[in-house]
């Protein structure tokens, strides 16, 4: 990390100390001045997350996403998910998924499945609906390796790179981060000797 990188990191940390409480105690003109200053800092932060040095980008993201300031966290996640840096994007995906209480997955017939599976899956969707909720327990999430679970060992998942996988009772899935920052992939439902295959999608934000 070069000198400019450290300077930009200092700007990020300074921006995170500015709170809305401070704005509430100021006069109208002071509020305007502080709001403009905050806007300048936000613009600086966006530039930091696009810095040519990957170490700078990752350090800035970590500082922002762990901030107590909700705005900083949202900026970090939005910029990280939209980044062309796959490492940063994967890190943002990990924080986004493990910050959710659940993944709400929309199911549809997977046209790539064998015809009998498609027919069986279509009947299942008509009877049971097209939504599956995969709960995520914050206490069972590990940001260091992307692992998560809900309740017990039977509910397990992982975020690795740009891919989310999970294995819950009856349901398993593999979802990939898309260009629109949603998840899409395949979910399988196995009940006894009967199996179903779904095309799946889930929002992140």
Short mmCIF file of C-alpha atoms in Angstrom, two decimals:
data_model
loop_
_atom_site.label_atom_id
_atom_site.label_comp_id
_atom_site.label_asym_id
_atom_site.label_seq_id
_atom_site.Cartn_x
_atom_site.Cartn_y
_atom_site.Cartn_z
CA UNK A 1 0.00 0.00 0.00
CA UNK A 2 1.58 3.29 -1.14
CA UNK A 3 1.47 6.72 0.44
CA UNK A 4 -1.68 7.74 -1.46
CA UNK A 5 -3.33 4.55 -0.30
CA UNK A 6 -2.71 5.44 3.34
CA UNK A 7 -4.00 8.97 2.74
CA UNK A 8 -7.18 7.62 1.21
CA UNK A 9 -7.63 5.16 4.06
CA UNK A 10 -7.37 8.08 6.48
CA UNK A 11 -10.19 9.78 4.58
CA UNK A 12 -12.34 6.67 4.94
CA UNK A 13 -11.78 6.45 8.68
CA UNK A 14 -12.49 10.17 9.09
CA UNK A 15 -15.75 9.83 7.18
CA UNK A 16 -16.87 7.01 9.47
CA UNK A 17 -16.61 9.31 12.51
CA UNK A 18 -19.22 11.71 11.11
CA UNK A 19 -22.64 10.73 12.47
CA UNK A 20 -26.20 11.96 12.00
CA UNK A 21 -26.28 12.88 15.71
CA UNK A 22 -23.71 15.57 15.01
CA UNK A 23 -25.87 16.95 12.24
CA UNK A 24 -28.91 17.09 14.53
CA UNK A 25 -27.12 19.45 16.93
CA UNK A 26 -26.03 21.92 14.24
CA UNK A 27 -27.63 25.06 12.77
CA UNK A 28 -29.14 24.91 9.26
CA UNK A 29 -26.03 26.41 7.67
CA UNK A 30 -23.80 24.03 9.62
CA UNK A 31 -25.97 21.12 8.52
CA UNK A 32 -25.53 22.13 4.89
CA UNK A 33 -21.77 22.49 5.31
CA UNK A 34 -21.47 19.15 7.08
CA UNK A 35 -23.72 17.46 4.53
CA UNK A 36 -21.53 18.78 1.71
CA UNK A 37 -18.43 17.63 3.54
CA UNK A 38 -19.97 14.20 4.04
CA UNK A 39 -20.85 14.04 0.36
CA UNK A 40 -17.24 14.83 -0.54
CA UNK A 41 -16.04 12.10 1.80
CA UNK A 42 -18.49 9.63 0.27
CA UNK A 43 -17.14 10.45 -3.18
CA UNK A 44 -13.61 9.91 -1.88
CA UNK A 45 -14.67 6.57 -0.47
CA UNK A 46 -16.08 5.46 -3.81
CA UNK A 47 -12.74 6.34 -5.39
CA UNK A 48 -10.89 4.31 -2.75
CA UNK A 49 -12.93 1.22 -3.62
CA UNK A 50 -11.82 1.69 -7.24
CA UNK A 51 -8.16 2.22 -6.35
CA UNK A 52 -5.69 0.44 -8.70
CA UNK A 53 -4.07 -1.22 -5.67
CA UNK A 54 -6.15 -4.25 -4.67
CA UNK A 55 -4.79 -4.10 -1.10
CA UNK A 56 -6.18 -0.58 -0.78
CA UNK A 57 -9.57 -1.66 -2.12
CA UNK A 58 -9.84 -4.63 0.24
CA UNK A 59 -8.64 -2.69 3.29
CA UNK A 60 -11.10 0.12 2.59
CA UNK A 61 -13.95 -2.35 2.12
CA UNK A 62 -13.21 -4.13 5.39
CA UNK A 63 -13.07 -0.83 7.27
CA UNK A 64 -16.36 0.34 5.79
CA UNK A 65 -18.37 -2.88 5.99
CA UNK A 66 -17.54 -3.31 9.70
CA UNK A 67 -18.40 0.32 10.48
CA UNK A 68 -21.14 1.21 12.96
CA UNK A 69 -22.46 3.64 10.34
CA UNK A 70 -25.24 1.93 8.30
CA UNK A 71 -24.59 4.23 5.35
CA UNK A 72 -20.95 3.16 5.19
CA UNK A 73 -21.93 -0.50 5.26
CA UNK A 74 -24.47 -0.01 2.47
CA UNK A 75 -21.96 1.91 0.36
CA UNK A 76 -19.38 -0.81 0.87
CA UNK A 77 -21.76 -3.60 -0.12
CA UNK A 78 -23.14 -1.76 -3.16
CA UNK A 79 -19.69 -0.83 -4.42
CA UNK A 80 -18.23 -4.24 -3.61
CA UNK A 81 -20.95 -6.19 -5.41
CA UNK A 82 -20.61 -3.93 -8.46
CA UNK A 83 -16.81 -4.15 -8.53
CA UNK A 84 -14.86 -5.71 -11.40
CA UNK A 85 -12.44 -7.10 -8.80
CA UNK A 86 -13.59 -10.72 -8.28
CA UNK A 87 -11.92 -10.94 -4.87
CA UNK A 88 -13.66 -7.80 -3.63
CA UNK A 89 -16.94 -8.88 -5.20
CA UNK A 90 -16.71 -12.26 -3.51
CA UNK A 91 -15.98 -10.64 -0.16
CA UNK A 92 -18.99 -8.36 -0.61
CA UNK A 93 -21.17 -11.38 -1.47
CA UNK A 94 -20.03 -13.13 1.70
CA UNK A 95 -20.94 -10.13 3.86
CA UNK A 96 -24.26 -9.64 2.03
CA UNK A 97 -25.39 -13.26 2.39
CA UNK A 98 -24.24 -13.72 5.98
CA UNK A 99 -25.97 -10.45 6.88
CA UNK A 100 -29.35 -11.86 5.85
CA UNK A 101 -31.85 -13.57 8.13
CA UNK A 102 -32.89 -15.80 5.24
CA UNK A 103 -32.55 -16.42 1.53
CA UNK A 104 -35.94 -16.20 -0.16
CA UNK A 105 -35.61 -18.33 -3.28
CA UNK A 106 -38.04 -18.31 -6.20
CA UNK A 107 -38.37 -21.71 -7.89
CA UNK A 108 -39.29 -22.60 -11.47
CA UNK A 109 -39.14 -25.67 -13.67
CA UNK A 110 -35.60 -26.31 -14.89
CA UNK A 111 -35.76 -26.90 -18.64
CA UNK A 112 -32.41 -28.68 -18.54
CA UNK A 113 -33.78 -31.48 -16.33
CA UNK A 114 -35.03 -34.76 -17.85
CA UNK A 115 -38.64 -34.57 -19.03
CA UNK A 116 -40.06 -36.81 -16.25
CA UNK A 117 -38.34 -34.62 -13.64
CA UNK A 118 -39.73 -31.49 -15.30
CA UNK A 119 -43.28 -32.86 -15.18
CA UNK A 120 -42.92 -33.95 -11.56
CA UNK A 121 -41.41 -30.57 -10.64
CA UNK A 122 -44.22 -28.69 -12.41
CA UNK A 123 -46.84 -30.64 -10.45
CA UNK A 124 -44.99 -29.95 -7.21
CA UNK A 125 -44.85 -26.19 -7.88
CA UNK A 126 -48.58 -26.11 -8.65
CA UNK A 127 -49.39 -27.84 -5.37
CA UNK A 128 -46.79 -26.30 -3.04
CA UNK A 129 -45.98 -22.89 -4.52
CA UNK A 130 -42.82 -21.50 -6.06
CA UNK A 131 -40.97 -20.17 -3.03
CA UNK A 132 -38.43 -21.70 -0.66
CA UNK A 133 -36.99 -19.92 2.37
CA UNK A 134 -33.53 -20.92 3.56
CA UNK A 135 -33.04 -19.48 7.07
CA UNK A 136 -29.61 -18.17 8.11
CA UNK A 137 -28.69 -17.90 11.78
CA UNK A 138 -26.33 -14.93 12.39
CA UNK A 139 -24.86 -16.83 15.35
CA UNK A 140 -23.95 -19.68 13.01
CA UNK A 141 -22.21 -17.50 10.40
CA UNK A 142 -18.44 -17.31 10.02
CA UNK A 143 -17.14 -14.43 7.90
CA UNK A 144 -13.61 -15.84 7.90
CA UNK A 145 -14.56 -18.85 5.77
CA UNK A 146 -18.06 -18.04 4.52
CA UNK A 147 -19.76 -20.90 6.36
CA UNK A 148 -23.30 -20.55 7.73
CA UNK A 149 -25.95 -22.73 9.28
CA UNK A 150 -29.34 -22.46 10.89
CA UNK A 151 -30.30 -24.32 14.02
CA UNK A 152 -28.19 -27.46 13.74
CA UNK A 153 -25.78 -29.43 11.60
CA UNK A 154 -28.57 -30.43 9.21
CA UNK A 155 -28.77 -26.85 7.91
CA UNK A 156 -25.42 -25.96 6.35
CA UNK A 157 -24.23 -23.55 3.70
CA UNK A 158 -21.17 -21.75 2.39
CA UNK A 159 -20.21 -18.67 0.40
CA UNK A 160 -17.07 -19.30 -1.65
CA UNK A 161 -15.99 -16.78 -4.25
CA UNK A 162 -19.10 -15.83 -6.22
CA UNK A 163 -21.03 -19.01 -5.37
CA UNK A 164 -23.48 -19.80 -2.56
CA UNK A 165 -24.12 -23.46 -1.77
CA UNK A 166 -26.40 -24.97 0.85
CA UNK A 167 -27.55 -28.36 2.07
CA UNK A 168 -30.70 -28.23 4.17
CA UNK A 169 -33.11 -31.08 4.94
CA UNK A 170 -34.51 -32.25 1.58
CA UNK A 171 -33.12 -29.18 -0.23
CA UNK A 172 -29.67 -28.56 -1.72
CA UNK A 173 -28.66 -25.73 -3.99
CA UNK A 174 -25.91 -23.91 -5.85
CA UNK A 175 -26.48 -20.24 -6.64
CA UNK A 176 -24.12 -17.93 -8.55
CA UNK A 177 -23.84 -14.16 -8.24
CA UNK A 178 -25.26 -12.47 -11.35
CA UNK A 179 -24.42 -9.17 -13.05
CA UNK A 180 -27.55 -7.59 -11.53
CA UNK A 181 -26.32 -8.65 -8.06
CA UNK A 182 -28.97 -11.31 -7.62
CA UNK A 183 -28.34 -15.02 -7.19
CA UNK A 184 -29.33 -17.66 -9.73
CA UNK A 185 -28.71 -21.37 -10.13
CA UNK A 186 -30.24 -24.75 -9.41
CA UNK A 187 -32.02 -26.15 -6.35
CA UNK A 188 -32.76 -29.84 -5.82
CA UNK A 189 -35.51 -31.28 -3.63
CA UNK A 190 -35.21 -34.93 -2.68
CA UNK A 191 -37.90 -36.72 -0.70
CA UNK A 192 -37.34 -40.43 -0.38
CA UNK A 193 -36.86 -41.85 -3.85
CA UNK A 194 -38.54 -38.85 -5.50
CA UNK A 195 -36.44 -35.94 -6.73
CA UNK A 196 -37.22 -32.55 -8.19
CA UNK A 197 -35.01 -30.00 -9.94
CA UNK A 198 -35.68 -26.26 -9.97
CA UNK A 199 -34.26 -23.25 -11.70
CA UNK A 200 -33.75 -20.86 -8.78
CA UNK A 201 -33.23 -17.15 -8.18
CA UNK A 202 -32.91 -15.01 -5.07
CA UNK A 203 -32.47 -11.28 -4.38
CA UNK A 204 -29.59 -10.06 -2.21
CA UNK A 205 -30.68 -6.49 -1.51
#
